[in-house]
Coordinates of C-alpha atoms and ligand atoms in Angstrom, one line a residue:
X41 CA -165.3 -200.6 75.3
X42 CA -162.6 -201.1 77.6
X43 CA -163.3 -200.7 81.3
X44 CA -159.9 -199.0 82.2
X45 CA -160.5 -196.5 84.7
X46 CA -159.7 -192.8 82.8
X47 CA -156.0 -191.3 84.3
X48 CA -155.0 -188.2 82.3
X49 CA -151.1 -188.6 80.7
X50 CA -150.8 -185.5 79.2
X51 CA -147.7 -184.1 81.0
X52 CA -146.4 -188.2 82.0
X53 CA -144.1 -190.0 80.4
X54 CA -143.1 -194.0 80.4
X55 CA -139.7 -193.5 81.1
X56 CA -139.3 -194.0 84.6
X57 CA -135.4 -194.3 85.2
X58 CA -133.2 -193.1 82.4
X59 CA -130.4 -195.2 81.6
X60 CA -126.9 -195.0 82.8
X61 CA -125.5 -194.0 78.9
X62 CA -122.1 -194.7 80.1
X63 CA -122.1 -197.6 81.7
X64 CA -124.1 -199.2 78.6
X65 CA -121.9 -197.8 76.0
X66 CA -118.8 -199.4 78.0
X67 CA -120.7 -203.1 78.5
X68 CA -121.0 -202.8 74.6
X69 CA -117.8 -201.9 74.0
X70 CA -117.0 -204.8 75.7
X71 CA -119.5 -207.3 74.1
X72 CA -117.9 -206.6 70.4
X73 CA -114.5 -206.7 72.1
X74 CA -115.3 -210.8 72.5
X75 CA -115.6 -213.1 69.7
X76 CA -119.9 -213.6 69.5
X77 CA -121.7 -215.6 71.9
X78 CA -124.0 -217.7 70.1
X79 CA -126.2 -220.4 71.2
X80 CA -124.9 -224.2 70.9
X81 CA -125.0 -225.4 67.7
X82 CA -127.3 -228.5 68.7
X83 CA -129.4 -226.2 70.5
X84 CA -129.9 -223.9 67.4
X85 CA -130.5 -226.7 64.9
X86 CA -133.5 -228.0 67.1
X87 CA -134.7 -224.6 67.4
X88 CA -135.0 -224.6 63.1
X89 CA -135.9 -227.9 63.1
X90 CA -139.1 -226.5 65.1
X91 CA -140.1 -224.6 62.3
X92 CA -139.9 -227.4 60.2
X93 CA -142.4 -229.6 62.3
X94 CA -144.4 -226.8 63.6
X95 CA -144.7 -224.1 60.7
X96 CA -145.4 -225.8 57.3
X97 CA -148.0 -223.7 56.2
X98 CA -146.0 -220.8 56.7
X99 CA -143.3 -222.4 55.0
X100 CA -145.5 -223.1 51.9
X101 CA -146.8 -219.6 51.8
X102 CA -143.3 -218.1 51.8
X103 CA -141.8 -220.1 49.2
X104 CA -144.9 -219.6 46.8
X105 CA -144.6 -215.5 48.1
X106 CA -141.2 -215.7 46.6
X107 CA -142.6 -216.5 42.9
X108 CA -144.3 -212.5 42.9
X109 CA -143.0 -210.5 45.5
X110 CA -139.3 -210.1 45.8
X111 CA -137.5 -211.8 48.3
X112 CA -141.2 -212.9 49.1
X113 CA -140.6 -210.8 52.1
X114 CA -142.1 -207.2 52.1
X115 CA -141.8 -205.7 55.8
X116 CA -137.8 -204.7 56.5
X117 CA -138.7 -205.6 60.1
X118 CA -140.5 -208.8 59.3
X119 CA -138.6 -211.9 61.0
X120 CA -137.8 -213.8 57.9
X121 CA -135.1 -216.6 59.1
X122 CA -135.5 -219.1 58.7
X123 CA -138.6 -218.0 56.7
X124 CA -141.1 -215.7 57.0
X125 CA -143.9 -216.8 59.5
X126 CA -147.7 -216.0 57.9
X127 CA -149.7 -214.6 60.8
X128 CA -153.2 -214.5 60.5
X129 CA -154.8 -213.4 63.7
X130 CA -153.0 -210.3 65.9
X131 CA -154.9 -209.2 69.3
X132 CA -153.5 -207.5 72.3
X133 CA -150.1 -208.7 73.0
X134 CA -150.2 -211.9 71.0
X135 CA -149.8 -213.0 67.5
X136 CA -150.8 -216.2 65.8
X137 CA -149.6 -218.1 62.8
X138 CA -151.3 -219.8 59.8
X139 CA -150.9 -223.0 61.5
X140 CA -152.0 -221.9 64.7
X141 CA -148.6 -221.0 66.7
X142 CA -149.3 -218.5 69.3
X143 CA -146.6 -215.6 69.7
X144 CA -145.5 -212.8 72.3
X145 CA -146.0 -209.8 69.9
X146 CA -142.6 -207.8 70.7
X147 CA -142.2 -206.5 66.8
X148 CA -145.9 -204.3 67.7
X149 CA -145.5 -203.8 64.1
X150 CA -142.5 -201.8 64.0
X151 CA -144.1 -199.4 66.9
X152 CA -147.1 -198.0 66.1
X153 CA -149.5 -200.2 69.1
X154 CA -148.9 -199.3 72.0
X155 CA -152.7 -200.0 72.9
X156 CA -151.7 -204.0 72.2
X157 CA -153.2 -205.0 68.9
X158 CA -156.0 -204.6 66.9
X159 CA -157.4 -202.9 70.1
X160 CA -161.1 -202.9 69.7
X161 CA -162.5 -199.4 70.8
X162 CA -160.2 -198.0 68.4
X163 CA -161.6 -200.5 65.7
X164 CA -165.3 -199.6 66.3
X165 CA -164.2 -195.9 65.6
X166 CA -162.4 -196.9 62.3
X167 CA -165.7 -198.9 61.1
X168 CA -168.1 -196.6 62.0
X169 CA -166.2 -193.9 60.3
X170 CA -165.9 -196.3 57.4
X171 CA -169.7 -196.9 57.1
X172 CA -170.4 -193.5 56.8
X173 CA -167.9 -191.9 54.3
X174 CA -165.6 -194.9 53.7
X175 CA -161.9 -194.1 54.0
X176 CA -161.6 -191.4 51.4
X177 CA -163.0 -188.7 49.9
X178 CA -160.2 -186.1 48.4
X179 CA -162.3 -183.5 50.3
X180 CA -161.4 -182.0 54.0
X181 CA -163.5 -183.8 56.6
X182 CA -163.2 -183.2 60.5
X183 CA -160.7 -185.9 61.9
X184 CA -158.1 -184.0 60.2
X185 CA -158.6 -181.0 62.1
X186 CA -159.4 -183.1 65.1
X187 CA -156.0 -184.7 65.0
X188 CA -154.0 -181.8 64.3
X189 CA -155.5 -180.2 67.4
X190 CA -155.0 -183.0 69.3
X191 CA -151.4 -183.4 68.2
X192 CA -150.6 -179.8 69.3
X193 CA -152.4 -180.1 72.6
X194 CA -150.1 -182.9 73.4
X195 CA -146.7 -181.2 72.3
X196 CA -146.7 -177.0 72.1
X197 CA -144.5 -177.1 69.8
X198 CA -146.3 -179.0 66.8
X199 CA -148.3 -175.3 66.3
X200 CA -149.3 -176.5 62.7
X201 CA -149.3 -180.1 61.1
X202 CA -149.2 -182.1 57.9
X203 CA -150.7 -185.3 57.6
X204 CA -148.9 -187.5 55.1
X205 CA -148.4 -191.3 54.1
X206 CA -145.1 -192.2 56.2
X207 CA -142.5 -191.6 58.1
X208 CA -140.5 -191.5 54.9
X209 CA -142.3 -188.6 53.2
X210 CA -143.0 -186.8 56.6
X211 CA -139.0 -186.7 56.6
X212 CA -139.0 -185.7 52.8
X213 CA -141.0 -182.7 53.3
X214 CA -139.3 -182.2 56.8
X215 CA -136.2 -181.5 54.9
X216 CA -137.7 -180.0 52.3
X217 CA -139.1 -177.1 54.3
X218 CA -136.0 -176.2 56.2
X219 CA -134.5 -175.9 53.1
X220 CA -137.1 -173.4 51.9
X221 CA -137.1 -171.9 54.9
X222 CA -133.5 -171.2 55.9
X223 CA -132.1 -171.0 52.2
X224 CA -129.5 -173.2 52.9
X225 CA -128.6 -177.0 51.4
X226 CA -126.6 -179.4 53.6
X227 CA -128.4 -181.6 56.1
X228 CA -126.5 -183.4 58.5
X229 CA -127.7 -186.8 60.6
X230 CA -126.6 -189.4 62.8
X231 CA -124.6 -191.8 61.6
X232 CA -126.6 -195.4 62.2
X233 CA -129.8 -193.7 61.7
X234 CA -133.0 -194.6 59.9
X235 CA -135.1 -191.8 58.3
X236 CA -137.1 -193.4 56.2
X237 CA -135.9 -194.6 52.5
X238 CA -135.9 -191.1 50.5
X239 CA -133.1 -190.5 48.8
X240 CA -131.4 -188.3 50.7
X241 CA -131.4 -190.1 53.9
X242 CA -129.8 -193.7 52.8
X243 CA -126.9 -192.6 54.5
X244 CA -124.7 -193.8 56.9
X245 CA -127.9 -196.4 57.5
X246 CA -127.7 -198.7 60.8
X247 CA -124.1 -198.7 60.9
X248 CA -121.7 -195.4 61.5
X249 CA -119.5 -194.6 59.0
X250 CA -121.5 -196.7 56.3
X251 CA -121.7 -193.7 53.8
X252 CA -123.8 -194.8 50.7
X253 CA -123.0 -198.2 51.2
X254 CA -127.1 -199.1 51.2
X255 CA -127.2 -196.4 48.3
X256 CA -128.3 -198.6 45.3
X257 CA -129.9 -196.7 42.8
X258 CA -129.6 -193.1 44.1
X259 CA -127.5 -191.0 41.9
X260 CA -124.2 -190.0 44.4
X261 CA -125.4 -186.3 43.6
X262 CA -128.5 -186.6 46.1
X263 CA -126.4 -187.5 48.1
X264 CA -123.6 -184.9 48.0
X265 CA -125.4 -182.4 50.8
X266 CA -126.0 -185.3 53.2
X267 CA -123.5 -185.7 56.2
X268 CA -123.1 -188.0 59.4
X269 CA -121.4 -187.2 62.6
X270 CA -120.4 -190.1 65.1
X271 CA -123.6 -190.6 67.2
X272 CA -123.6 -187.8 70.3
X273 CA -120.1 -186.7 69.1
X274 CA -121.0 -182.7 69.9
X275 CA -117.8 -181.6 68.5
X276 CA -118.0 -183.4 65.7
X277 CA -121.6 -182.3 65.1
X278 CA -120.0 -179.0 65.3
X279 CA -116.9 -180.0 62.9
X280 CA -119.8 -180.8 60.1
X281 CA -121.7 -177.4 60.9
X282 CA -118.2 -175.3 60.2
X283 CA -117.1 -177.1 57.4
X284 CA -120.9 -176.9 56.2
X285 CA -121.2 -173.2 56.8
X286 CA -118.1 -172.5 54.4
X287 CA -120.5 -174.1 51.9
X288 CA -123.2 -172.1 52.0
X289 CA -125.3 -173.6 55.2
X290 CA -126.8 -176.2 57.3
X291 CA -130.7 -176.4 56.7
X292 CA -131.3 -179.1 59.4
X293 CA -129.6 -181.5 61.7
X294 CA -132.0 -184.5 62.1
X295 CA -132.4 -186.8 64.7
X296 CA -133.5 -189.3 66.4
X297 CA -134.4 -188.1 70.3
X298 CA -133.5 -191.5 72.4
X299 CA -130.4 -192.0 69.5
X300 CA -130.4 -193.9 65.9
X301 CA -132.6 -196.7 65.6
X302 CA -134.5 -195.6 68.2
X303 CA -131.5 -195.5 70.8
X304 CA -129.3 -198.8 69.6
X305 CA -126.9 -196.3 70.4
X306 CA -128.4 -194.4 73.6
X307 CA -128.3 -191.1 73.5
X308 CA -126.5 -189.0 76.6
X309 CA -129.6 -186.8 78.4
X310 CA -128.6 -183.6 77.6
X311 CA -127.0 -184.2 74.0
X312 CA -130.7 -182.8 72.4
X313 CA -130.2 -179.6 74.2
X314 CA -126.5 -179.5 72.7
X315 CA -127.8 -180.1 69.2
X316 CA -130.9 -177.4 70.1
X317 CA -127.9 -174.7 70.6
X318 CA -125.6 -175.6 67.8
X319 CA -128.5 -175.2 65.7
X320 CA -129.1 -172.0 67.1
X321 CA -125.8 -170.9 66.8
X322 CA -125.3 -171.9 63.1
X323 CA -128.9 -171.0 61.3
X324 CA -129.7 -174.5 61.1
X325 CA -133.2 -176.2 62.0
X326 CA -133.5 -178.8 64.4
X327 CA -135.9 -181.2 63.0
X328 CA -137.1 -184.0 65.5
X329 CA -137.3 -187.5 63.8
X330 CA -140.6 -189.0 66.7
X331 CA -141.7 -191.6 64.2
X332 CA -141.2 -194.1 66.8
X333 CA -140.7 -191.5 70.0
X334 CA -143.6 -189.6 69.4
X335 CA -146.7 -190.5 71.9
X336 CA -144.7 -194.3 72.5
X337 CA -142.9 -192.5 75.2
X338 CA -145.6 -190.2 76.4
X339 CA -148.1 -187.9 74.7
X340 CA -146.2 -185.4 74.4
X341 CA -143.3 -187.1 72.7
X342 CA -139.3 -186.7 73.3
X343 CA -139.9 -183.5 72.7
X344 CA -142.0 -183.2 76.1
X345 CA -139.6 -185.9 78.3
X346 CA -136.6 -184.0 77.2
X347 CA -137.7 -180.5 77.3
X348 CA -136.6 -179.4 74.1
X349 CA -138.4 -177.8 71.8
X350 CA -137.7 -178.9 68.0
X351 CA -138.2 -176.5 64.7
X352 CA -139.9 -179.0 62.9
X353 CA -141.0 -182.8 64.2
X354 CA -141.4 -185.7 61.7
X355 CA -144.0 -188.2 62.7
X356 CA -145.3 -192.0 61.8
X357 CA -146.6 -194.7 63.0
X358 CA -148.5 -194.1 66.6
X359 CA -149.9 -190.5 64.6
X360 CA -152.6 -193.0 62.9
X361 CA -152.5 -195.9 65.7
X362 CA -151.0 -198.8 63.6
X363 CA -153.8 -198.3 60.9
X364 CA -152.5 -196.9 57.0
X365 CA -151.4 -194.1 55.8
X366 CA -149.2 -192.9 59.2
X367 CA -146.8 -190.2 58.6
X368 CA -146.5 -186.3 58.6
X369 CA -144.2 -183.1 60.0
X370 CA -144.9 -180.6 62.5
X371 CA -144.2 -177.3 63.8
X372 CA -144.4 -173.6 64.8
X373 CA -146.5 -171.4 62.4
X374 CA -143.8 -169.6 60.7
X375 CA -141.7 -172.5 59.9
X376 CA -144.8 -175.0 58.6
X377 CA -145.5 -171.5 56.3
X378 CA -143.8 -172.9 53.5
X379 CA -146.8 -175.5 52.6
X380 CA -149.0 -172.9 52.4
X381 CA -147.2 -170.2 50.6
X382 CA -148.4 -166.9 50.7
X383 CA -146.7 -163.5 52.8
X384 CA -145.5 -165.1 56.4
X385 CA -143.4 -167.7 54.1
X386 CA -141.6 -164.9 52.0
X387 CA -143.9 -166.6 48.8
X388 CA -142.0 -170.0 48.9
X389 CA -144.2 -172.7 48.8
X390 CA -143.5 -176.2 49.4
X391 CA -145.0 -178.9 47.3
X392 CA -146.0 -182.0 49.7
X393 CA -149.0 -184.4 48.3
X394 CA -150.1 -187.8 48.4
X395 CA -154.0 -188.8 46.9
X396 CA -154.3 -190.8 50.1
X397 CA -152.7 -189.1 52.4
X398 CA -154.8 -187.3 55.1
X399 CA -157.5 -189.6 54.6
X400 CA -160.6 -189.8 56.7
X401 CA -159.5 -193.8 58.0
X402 CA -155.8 -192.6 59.1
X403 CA -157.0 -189.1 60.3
X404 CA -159.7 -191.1 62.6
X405 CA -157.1 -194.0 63.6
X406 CA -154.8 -191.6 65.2
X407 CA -157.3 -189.1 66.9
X408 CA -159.1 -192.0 68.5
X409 CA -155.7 -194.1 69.4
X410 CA -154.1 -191.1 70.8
X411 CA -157.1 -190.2 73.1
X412 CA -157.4 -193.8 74.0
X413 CA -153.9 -193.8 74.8
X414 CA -154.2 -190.6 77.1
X415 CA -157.9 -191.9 78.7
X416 CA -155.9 -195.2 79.3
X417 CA -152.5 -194.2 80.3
X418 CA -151.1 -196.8 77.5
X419 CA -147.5 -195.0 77.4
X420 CA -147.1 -195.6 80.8
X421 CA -148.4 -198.9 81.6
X422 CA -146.4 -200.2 78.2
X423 CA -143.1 -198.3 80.1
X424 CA -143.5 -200.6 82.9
X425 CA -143.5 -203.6 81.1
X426 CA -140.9 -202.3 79.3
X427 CA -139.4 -202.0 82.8
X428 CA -140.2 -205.1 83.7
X429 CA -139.2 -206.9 80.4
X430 CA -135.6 -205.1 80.7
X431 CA -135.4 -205.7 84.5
X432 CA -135.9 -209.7 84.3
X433 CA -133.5 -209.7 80.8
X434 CA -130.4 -208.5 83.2
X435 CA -131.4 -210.8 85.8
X436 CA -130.8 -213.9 83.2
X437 CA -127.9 -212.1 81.8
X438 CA -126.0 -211.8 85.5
X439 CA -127.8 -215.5 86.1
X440 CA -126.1 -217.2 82.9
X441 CA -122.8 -214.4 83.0
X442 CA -123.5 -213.5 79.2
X443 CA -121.7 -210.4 77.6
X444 CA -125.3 -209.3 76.6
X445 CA -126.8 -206.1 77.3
X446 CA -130.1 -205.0 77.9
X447 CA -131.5 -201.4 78.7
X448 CA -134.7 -199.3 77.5
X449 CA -136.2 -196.2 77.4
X450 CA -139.7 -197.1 78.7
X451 CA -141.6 -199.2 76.1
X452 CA -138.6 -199.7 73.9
X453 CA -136.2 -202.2 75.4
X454 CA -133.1 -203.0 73.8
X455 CA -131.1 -206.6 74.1
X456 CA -127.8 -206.7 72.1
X457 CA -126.5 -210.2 72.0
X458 CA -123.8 -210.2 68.9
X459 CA -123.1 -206.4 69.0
X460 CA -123.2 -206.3 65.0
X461 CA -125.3 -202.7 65.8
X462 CA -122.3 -201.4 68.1
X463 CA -119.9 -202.0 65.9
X464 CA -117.5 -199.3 65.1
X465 CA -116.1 -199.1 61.8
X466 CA -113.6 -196.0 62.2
X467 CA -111.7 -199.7 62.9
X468 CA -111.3 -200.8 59.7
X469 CA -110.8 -204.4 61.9
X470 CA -114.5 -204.1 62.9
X471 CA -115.7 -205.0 58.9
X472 CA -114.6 -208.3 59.0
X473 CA -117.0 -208.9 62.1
X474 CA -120.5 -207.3 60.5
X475 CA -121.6 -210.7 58.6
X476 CA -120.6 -213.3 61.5
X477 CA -121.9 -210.7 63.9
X478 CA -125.5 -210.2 62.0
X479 CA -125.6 -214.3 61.3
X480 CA -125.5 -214.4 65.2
X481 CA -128.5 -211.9 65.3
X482 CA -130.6 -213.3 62.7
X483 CA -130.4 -217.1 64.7
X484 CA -131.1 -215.7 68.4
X485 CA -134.5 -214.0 66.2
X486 CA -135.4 -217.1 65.2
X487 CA -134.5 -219.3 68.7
X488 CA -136.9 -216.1 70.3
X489 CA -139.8 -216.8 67.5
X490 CA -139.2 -220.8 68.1
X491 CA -139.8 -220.3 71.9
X492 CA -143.3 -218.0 70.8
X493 CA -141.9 -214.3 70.6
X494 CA -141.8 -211.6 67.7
X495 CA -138.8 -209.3 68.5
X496 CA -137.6 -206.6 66.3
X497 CA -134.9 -208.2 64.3
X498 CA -133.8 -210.3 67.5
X499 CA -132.5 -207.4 69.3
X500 CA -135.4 -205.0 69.8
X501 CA -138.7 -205.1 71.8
X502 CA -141.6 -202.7 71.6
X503 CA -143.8 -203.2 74.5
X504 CA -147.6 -202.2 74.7
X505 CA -150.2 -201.8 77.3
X506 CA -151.2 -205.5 76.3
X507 CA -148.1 -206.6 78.5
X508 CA -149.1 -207.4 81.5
X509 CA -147.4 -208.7 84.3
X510 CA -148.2 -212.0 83.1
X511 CA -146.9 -211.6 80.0
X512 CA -144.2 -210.5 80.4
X513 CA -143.1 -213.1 83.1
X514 CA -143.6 -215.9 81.1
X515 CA -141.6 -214.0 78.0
X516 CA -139.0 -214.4 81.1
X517 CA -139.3 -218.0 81.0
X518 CA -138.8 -217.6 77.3
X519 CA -136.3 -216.5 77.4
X520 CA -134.6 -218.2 80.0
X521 CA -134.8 -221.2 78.2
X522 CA -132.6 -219.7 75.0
X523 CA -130.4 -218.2 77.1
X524 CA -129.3 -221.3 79.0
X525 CA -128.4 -222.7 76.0
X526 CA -125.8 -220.4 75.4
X527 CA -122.3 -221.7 73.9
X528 CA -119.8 -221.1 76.7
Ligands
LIG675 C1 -137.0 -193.2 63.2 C2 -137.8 -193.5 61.9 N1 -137.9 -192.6 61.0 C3 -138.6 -192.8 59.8 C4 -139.1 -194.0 59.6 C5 -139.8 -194.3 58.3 O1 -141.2 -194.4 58.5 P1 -142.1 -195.2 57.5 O2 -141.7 -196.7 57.6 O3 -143.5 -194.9 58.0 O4 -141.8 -194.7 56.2 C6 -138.9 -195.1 60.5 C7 -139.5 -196.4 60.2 O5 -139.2 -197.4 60.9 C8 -138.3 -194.8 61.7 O6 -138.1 -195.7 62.6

């Protein structure tokens, strides 16, 4: 077991120094105001020329993944450029390869471990657990009950919860509910946002203004009650909500707390409260997305750093500490009601499901990850690395005068070098820029996995309590040495 003195982080959160919104949303209007700073081309081929000489088994397995799985690639996160890396060992804060490349682990899986990596204590908990019932049942056994205590001791406002499978479904029945509960249809989000891949939410995905443009398959119908408004726009938010209300209602606005994609567009500090009272004001509910937020930024969520209190929250990820199965939706009594049927929720009942969801292994995973996470003080300590991280990235960005910017909200640290994600297409100038602009991103991913570091898709990192000082000094170094090769 781990020998970290027990500090209580019920009420703290990692965010130490919120960032100046402003200032970053001008020094990325200025980054995508300049043609793209890539790195030299002769320093970029010898960074894919490393994977060449350094990564053939991973090169092998990707090209013979390709034969069965499509794309051979799986994870929408996974770095995949110039092919996907096979990783066969993950502990703490590092990753390793199939052919025995060791990596900074800044991808954390997409969020979920911010205790570091298949961190043991939680482990033991998840075997033991396993060696007495296995990981499911169908029946009710006591983690889940555990959890959803647990869940509401850290934020008030979760009074009820729902374990699911994912994110996705924990949005599906999110919006699912409001509708039952309010009566009305329309549900309006953030344009850039992620909510998971339901139907009704591939809208208006990473990009503002993108409509159904990632919309394969889904019939324009499940569409039709889905609407975006310009992220932190509050009058347009209210534009939607009038034009909405002329068409019989708004049953939720969704969002993300720090912003879309966790906070590629930062969100101004008091913008939630704005959204809490246009809700108000127009019937609709105000549905938390914390799939990444919740316990990464404290244990009591965004809802707990910024003090407002959300009708329903969606969670994923951290809610069954990086093992399966992590997903479900939150909130007060009368509103979560509508699974349950019966009197309080006017007889509506809400189907949700899911053979594995609520399982013993996930249900275990997240009670024992969230209280080792509180015993621990794991949101904070991965905060200030985050702080660190972000810190020593705007020292090399002054140091080298790049257009880049850097900023974070506690463990999640954001580094936009091409600006592809702050792109605004209400210039119809700004299309022509998306594919050069995402090129760019994809080849500073794989210059950051050639110098030993998973990021997010080259422009986001997800810290952990694994980052020590250490660690994230010599991810410094790292990244000093792509950075000074930077084409002038
Ligand atoms: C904010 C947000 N919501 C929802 C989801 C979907 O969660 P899942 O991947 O568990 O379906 C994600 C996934 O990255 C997310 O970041």
């Amino acid at each position: 077991m781990s020998t970290t003195p027990a500090t209580s982080t019920r009420t703290e959160y990692g965010i130490t120094e919120y960032p100046d919104v402003d200032a970053i949303v001008k020094r990325c209007d200025d980054l995508v105001a300049i043609p793209p700073r890539p790195l030299r081309r002769d320093r970029m081929e010898a960074y894919l020329a490393w994977f060449e000489s350094h990564c053939g088994g991973s090169k092998r397995s990707a090209e013979e993944a390709q034969e069965r799985i499509p794309g051979g690639v799986q994870h929408n996160l996974a770095f995949n450029h110039p092919f996907a890396l096979n990783v066969t060992k993950a502990e703490g804060a590092h990753l390793w390869d199939v052919d025995g490349n060791r990596y900074i682990d800044f991808l954390q899986a997409g969020g979920p471990t911010v205790l570091g990596s298949n961190y043991a204590p939680v482990r033991e908990k998840v075997v033991e657990l396993l060696e007495s019932c296995g990981p499911v049942t169908g029946l009710f056994h006591d983690y889940e009950a555990k959890l959803a205590g647990l869940i509401h001791d850290f934020m008030p406002a979760v009074e009820q919860f729902r374990m699911l499978g994912s994110g996705t479904e924990g949005v599906m029945a999110a919006l699912r509910a409001a509708r039952a509960y309010t009566g009305h249809e329309h549900v309006v989000k953030v344009g850039g946002g992620y909510h998971g891949w339901s139907d009704q939410v591939v809208f208006a995905l990473r990009l503002p203004g993108t409509g159904a443009l990632d919309a394969a398959g889904i019939p324009a119908d499940n569409l039709a009650r889905t609407h975006e408004f310009f992220p932190h726009d509050v009058d347009e938010l209210r534009a939607v909500l009038e034009a909405n209300r002329d068409r019989g209602g708004t049953a939720a606005v969704i969002v993300e707390p720090v912003g879309p994609e966790s906070g590629v567009r930062p969100v101004p500090h008091d913008f939630n409260a704005a959204a809490r009272a246009l809700c108000d004001e127009f019937g609709a509910l105000l549905i938390f997305d914390e799939v990444v937020t919740g316990f990464r930024l404290g244990l009591g969520g965004a809802q707990g750093y910024f003090g407002v209190r959300p009708d329903l929250t969606v969670f994923g990820k951290c809610v069954a500490g990086g093992y399966p199965a992590a997903g479900g939706v939150g909130g007060s009594q009368e509103v979560m009601s509508v699974f349950a049927g019966g009197l309080s929720s006017k007889g509506v009942k809400v189907l949700v499901g899911g053979t594995l969801s609520a399982n013993p292994l996930s249900c275990a995973a997240g009670y024992h990850s969230l209280l080792e996470m509180e015993r621990t003080g794991a949101p904070l300590k991965a905060g200030q690395a985050g702080d660190r991280l972000r810190a020593g990235l705007e020292r090399l960005i002054d140091r080298y005068a790049l257009p880049y910017v850097a900023y974070n909200f506690g463990s999640i640290v954001h580094l936009h070098t091409s600006g592809v994600l702050q792109l605004d297409l209400r210039d119809p100038a700004a299309f022509g820029e998306v594919g050069p602009r995402k090129h760019m991103l994809e080849e500073m991913g794989a210059a950051f996995a050639a110098e030993g570091m998973i990021t997010l898709a080259g422009s986001r990192l997800y810290t952990s309590m694994a980052d020590t000082d250490e660690v994230v000094d010599d991810a410094l170094g790292r990244f000093d040495r792509v950075f000074s090769g930077v084409a002038d």
